[in-house]
Short mmCIF file of C-alpha atoms in Angstrom, two decimals:
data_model
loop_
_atom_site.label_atom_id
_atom_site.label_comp_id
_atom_site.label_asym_id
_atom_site.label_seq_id
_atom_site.Cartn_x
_atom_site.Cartn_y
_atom_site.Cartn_z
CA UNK A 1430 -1.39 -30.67 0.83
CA UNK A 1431 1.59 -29.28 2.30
CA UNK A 1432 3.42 -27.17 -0.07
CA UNK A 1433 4.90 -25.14 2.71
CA UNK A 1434 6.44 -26.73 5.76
CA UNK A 1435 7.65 -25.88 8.99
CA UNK A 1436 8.98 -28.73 10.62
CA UNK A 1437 9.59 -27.54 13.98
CA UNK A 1438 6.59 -26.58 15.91
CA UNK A 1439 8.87 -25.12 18.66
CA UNK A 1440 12.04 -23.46 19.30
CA UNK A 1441 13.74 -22.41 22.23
CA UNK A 1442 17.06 -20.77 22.57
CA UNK A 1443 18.80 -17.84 25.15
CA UNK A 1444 19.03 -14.16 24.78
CA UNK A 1445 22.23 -13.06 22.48
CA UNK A 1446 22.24 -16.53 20.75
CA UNK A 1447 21.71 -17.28 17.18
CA UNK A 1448 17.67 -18.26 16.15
CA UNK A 1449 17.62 -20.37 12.85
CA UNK A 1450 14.11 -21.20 11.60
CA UNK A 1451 13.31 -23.69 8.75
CA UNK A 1452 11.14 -23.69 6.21
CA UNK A 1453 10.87 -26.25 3.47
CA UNK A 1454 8.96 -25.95 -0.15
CA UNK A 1455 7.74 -28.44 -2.50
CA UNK A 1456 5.91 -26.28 -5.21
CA UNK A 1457 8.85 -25.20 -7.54
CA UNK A 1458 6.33 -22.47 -9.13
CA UNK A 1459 6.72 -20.42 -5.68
CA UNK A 1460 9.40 -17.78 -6.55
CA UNK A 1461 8.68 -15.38 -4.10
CA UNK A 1462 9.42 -16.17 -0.10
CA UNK A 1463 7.94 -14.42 3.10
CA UNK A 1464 8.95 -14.70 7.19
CA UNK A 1465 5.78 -13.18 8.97
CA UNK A 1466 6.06 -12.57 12.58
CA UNK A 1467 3.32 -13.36 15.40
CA UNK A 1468 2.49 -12.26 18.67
CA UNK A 1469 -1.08 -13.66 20.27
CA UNK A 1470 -4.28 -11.96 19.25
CA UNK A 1471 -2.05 -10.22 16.95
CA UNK A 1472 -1.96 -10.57 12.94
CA UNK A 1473 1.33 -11.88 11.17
CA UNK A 1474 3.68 -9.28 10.74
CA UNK A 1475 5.59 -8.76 7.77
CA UNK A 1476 9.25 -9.44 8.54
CA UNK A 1477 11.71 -9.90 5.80
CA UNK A 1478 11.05 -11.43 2.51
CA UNK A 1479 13.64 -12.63 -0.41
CA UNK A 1480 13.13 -13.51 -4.48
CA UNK A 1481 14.24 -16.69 -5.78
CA UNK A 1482 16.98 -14.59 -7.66
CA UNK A 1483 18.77 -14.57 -4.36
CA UNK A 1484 20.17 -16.52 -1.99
CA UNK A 1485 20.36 -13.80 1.06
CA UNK A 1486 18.56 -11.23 2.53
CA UNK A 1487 19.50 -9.34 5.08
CA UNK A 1488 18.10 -6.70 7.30
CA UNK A 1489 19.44 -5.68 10.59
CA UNK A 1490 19.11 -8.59 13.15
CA UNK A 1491 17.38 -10.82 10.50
CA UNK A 1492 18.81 -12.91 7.68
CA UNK A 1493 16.93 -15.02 5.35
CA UNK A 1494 18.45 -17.81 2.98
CA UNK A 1495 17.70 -19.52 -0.07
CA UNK A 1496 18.64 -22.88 -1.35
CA UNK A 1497 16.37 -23.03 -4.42
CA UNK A 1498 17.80 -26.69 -5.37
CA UNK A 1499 16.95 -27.70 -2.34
CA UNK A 1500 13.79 -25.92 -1.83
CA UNK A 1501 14.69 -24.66 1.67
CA UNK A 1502 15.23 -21.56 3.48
CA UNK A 1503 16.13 -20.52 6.84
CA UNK A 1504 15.55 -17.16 9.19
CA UNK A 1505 18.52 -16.25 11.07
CA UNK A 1506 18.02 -14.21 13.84
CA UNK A 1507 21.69 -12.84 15.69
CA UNK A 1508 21.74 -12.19 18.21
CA UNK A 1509 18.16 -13.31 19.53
CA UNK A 1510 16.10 -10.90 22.35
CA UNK A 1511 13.45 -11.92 24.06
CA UNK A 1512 10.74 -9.71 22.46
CA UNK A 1513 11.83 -12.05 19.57
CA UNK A 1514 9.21 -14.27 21.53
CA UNK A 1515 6.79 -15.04 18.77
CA UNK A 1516 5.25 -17.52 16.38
CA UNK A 1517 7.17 -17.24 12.88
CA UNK A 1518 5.44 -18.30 9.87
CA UNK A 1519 6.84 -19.20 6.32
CA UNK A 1520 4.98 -18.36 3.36
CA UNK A 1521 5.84 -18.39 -0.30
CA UNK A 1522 3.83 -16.83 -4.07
CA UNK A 1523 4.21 -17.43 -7.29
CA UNK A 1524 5.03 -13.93 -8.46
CA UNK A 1525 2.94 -12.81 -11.65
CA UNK A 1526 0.55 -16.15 -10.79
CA UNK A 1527 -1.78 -16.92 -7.85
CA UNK A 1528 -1.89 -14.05 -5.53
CA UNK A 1529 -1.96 -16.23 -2.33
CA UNK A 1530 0.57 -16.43 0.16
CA UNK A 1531 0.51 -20.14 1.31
CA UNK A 1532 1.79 -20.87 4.99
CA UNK A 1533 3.58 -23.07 7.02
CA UNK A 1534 2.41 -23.98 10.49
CA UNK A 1535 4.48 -21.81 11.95
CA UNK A 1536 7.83 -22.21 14.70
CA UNK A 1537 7.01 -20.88 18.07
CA UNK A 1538 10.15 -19.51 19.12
CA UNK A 1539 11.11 -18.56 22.91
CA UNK A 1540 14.25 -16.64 23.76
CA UNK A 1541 15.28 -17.12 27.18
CA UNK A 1542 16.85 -14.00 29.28
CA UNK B 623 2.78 3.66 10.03
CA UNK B 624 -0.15 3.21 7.64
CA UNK B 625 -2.07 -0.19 9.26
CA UNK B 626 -4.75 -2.36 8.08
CA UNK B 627 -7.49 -2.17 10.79
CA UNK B 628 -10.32 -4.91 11.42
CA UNK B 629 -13.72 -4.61 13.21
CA UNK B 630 -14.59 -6.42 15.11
CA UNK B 631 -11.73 -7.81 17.37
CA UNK B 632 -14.00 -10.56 18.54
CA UNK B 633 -17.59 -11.65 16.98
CA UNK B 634 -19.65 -14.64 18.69
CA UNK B 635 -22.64 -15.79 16.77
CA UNK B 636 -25.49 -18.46 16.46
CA UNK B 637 -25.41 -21.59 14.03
CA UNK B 638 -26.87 -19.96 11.34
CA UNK B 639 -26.56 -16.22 11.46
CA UNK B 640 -24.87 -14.29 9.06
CA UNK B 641 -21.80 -12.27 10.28
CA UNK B 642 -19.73 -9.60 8.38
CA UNK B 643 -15.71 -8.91 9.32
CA UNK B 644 -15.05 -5.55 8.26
CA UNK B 645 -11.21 -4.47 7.25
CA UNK B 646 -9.93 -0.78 6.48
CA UNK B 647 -6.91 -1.78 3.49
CA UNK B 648 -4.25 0.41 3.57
CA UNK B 649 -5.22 3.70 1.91
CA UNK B 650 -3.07 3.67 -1.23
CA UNK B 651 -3.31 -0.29 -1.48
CA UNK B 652 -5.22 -2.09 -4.61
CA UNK B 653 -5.35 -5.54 -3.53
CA UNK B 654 -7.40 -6.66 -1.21
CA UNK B 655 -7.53 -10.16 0.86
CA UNK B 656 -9.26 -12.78 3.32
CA UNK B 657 -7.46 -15.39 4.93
CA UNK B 658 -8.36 -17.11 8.17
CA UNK B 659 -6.39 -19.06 11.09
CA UNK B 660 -8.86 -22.09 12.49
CA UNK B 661 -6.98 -22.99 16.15
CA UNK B 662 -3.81 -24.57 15.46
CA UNK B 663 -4.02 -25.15 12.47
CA UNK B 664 -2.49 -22.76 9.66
CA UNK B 665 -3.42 -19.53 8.19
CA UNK B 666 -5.25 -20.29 5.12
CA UNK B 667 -6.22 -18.17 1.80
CA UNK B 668 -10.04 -17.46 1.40
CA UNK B 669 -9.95 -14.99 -1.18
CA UNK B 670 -8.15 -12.34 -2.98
CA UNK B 671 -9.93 -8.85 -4.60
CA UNK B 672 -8.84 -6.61 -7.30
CA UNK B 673 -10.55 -3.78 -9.00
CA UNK B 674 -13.90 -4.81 -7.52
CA UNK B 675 -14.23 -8.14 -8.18
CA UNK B 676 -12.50 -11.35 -6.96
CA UNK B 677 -9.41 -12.67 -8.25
CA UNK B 678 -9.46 -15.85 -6.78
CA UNK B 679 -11.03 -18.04 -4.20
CA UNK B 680 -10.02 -20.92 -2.28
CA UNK B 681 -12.37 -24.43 -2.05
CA UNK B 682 -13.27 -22.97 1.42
CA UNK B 683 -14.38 -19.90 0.08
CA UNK B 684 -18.22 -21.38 -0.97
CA UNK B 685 -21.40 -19.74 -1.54
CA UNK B 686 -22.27 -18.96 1.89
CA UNK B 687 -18.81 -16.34 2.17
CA UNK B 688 -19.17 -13.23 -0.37
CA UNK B 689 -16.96 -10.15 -0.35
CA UNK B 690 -17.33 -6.15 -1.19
CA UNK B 691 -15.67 -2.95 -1.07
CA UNK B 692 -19.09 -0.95 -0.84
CA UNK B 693 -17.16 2.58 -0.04
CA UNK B 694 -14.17 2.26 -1.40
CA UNK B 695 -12.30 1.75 1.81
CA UNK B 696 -14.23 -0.62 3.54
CA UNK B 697 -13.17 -4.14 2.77
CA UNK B 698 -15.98 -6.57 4.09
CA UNK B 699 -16.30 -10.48 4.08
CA UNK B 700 -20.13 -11.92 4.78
CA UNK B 701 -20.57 -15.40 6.17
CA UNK B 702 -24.72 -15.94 5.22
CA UNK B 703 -25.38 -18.63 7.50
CA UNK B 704 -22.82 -19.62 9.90
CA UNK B 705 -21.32 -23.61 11.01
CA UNK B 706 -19.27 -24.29 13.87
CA UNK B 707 -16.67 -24.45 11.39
CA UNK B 708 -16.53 -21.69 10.81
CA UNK B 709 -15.35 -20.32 14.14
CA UNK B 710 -11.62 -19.11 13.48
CA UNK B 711 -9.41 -15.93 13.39
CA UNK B 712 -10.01 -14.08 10.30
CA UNK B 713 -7.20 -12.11 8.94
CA UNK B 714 -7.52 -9.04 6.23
CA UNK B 715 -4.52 -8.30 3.96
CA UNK B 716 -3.78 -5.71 1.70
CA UNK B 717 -1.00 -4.87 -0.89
CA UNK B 718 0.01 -2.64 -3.19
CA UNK B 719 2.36 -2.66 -6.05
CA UNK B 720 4.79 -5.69 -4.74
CA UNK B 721 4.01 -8.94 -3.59
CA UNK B 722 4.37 -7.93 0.54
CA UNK B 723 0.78 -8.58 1.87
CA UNK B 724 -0.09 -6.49 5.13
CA UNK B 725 -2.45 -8.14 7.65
CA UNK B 726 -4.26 -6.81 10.08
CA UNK B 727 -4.84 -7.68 13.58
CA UNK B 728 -8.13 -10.53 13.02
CA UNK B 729 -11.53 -11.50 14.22
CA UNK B 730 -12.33 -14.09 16.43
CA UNK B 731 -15.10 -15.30 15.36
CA UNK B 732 -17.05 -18.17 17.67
CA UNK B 733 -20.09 -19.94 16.45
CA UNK B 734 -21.96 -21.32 19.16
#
C-alpha cells in the first residue's frame, strides 16, 4: 500500500544545477507534507515541510511545491552542492488525525562537482 | 541544537532474545515515536506515545514490541523475543506542538 511514492530511486545532476525531486500522494486525507534529508548511518533530517493551504514553500536553497489536484509535490533544490549528496524522503500526515508520518522510498540524489 | 539521541548505535542479538533501543526525546517535546528502516525498503511507523500511553500502533507493532517512558526522559522500545525480521534500523522521533517529527540517528539492530 503505497500511499506515498517516490518514483525515482536515483538522481544525479552537477554542482550549481537545479535538483527537482518528486513525490506523488494518493491518500487525499494527508494535508500536511514533509522532505526529510539522509546521509548513511544517519537519521532523516527534517528539511522543509508545507500545508496543503499552500502551494510553495520556500527556504533558502530549498523550495517545495504543491499541486493538491494533482496530488504531487516537488523539492527544488537551486543551485545544487555536493554536500546535497543524500537520500531524500517524502512523507505526508493527516494533521489533527493519525500521528504517523508515512514515507516514500526515498530519491538518492548525487551532485556532481 | 536540541537532538534526539539513541543508544545503542548498533545492537546484534540471538533469535530469541529480547533487546531494548533506548531514545532521549527532545527535552521540551510531548510526543514520542518508533519507526524503523528494514534494508531498502522504507521507513515505516511502529508506534506513536502521548502522555504515557500509546496513541497508535502499526500491524507490525505486535505483542512481542512494548514501549515506556520509565524516567520521564528515557523513551525505550522492547523487542521480547527477537526474529530475523526483525533486524533493521530503528529510528526514534519526537515532536512537540506542530506536526515536524525529529529523528534521531537509529539502531542497527542484527538478529543472528
Amino acid at each position: 500500500d503505497q500511499q506515498v511514492k517516490q518514483n525515482s530511486p536515483s538522481l544525479s545532476v552537477q554542482e550549481g544545477r537545479i535538483s527537482i525531486l518528486n513525490c506523488d500522494y494518493t491518500n487525499s486525507m494527508f494535508d500536511y507534507f514533509l522532505w526529510y534529508k539522509k546521509y548513511p548511518a544517519e537519521g532523516p533530517t527534517f528539511l522543509i515541510s508545507i500545508s496543503s493551504i499552500k502551494d510553495k514553500n520556500e527556504d533558502g536553497r530549498f523550495t517545495v511545491f504543491l499541486n493538491k489536484s494533482a496530488k504531487h509535490l516537488s523539492l527544488h533544490i537551486v543551485p545544487s552542492q555536493p554536500g546535497d549528496s543524500a537520500v531524500y524522503f517524502c512523507a505526508a500526515i493527516t494533521q489533527g488525525g493519525s500521528e504517523k508520518l508515512v514515507f516514500g522510498k526515498g530519491t538518492k540524489l548525487t551532485v556532481n562537482p | 541544537e536540541p537532538e534526539v539521541t539513541q543508544t545503542p548505535s548498533h545492537q546484534v542479538t540471538q533469535m530469541g532474545q529480547e533487546v531494548i533501543l533506548r531514545c532521549v526525546p527532545i527535552s521540551n517535546h510531548l510526543y514520542f515515536y518508533w519507526y524503523r528502516q528494514i534494508l531498502g525498503q522504507k521507513v515505516e511507523f511502529l508506534v506513536s506515545f502521548y502522555n504515557n500511553e500509546i496513541s497508535e500502533k502499526s500491524e507490525i507493532f505486535d505483542d512481542q514490541f512494548s514501549v515506556e517512558r520509565p524516567d520521564g526522559s528515557n523513551f525505550t522500545l522492547k523487542i521480547r523475543s527477537t526474529k530475523l525480521e526483525d533486524s533493521a534500523m530503528y529510528f526514534c522521533a519526537s515532536m512537540g506542538w506542530g506536526e515536524t517529527q525529529y529523528f534521531g540517528p537509529g539502531t542497527r539492530l542484527l538478529v543472528l
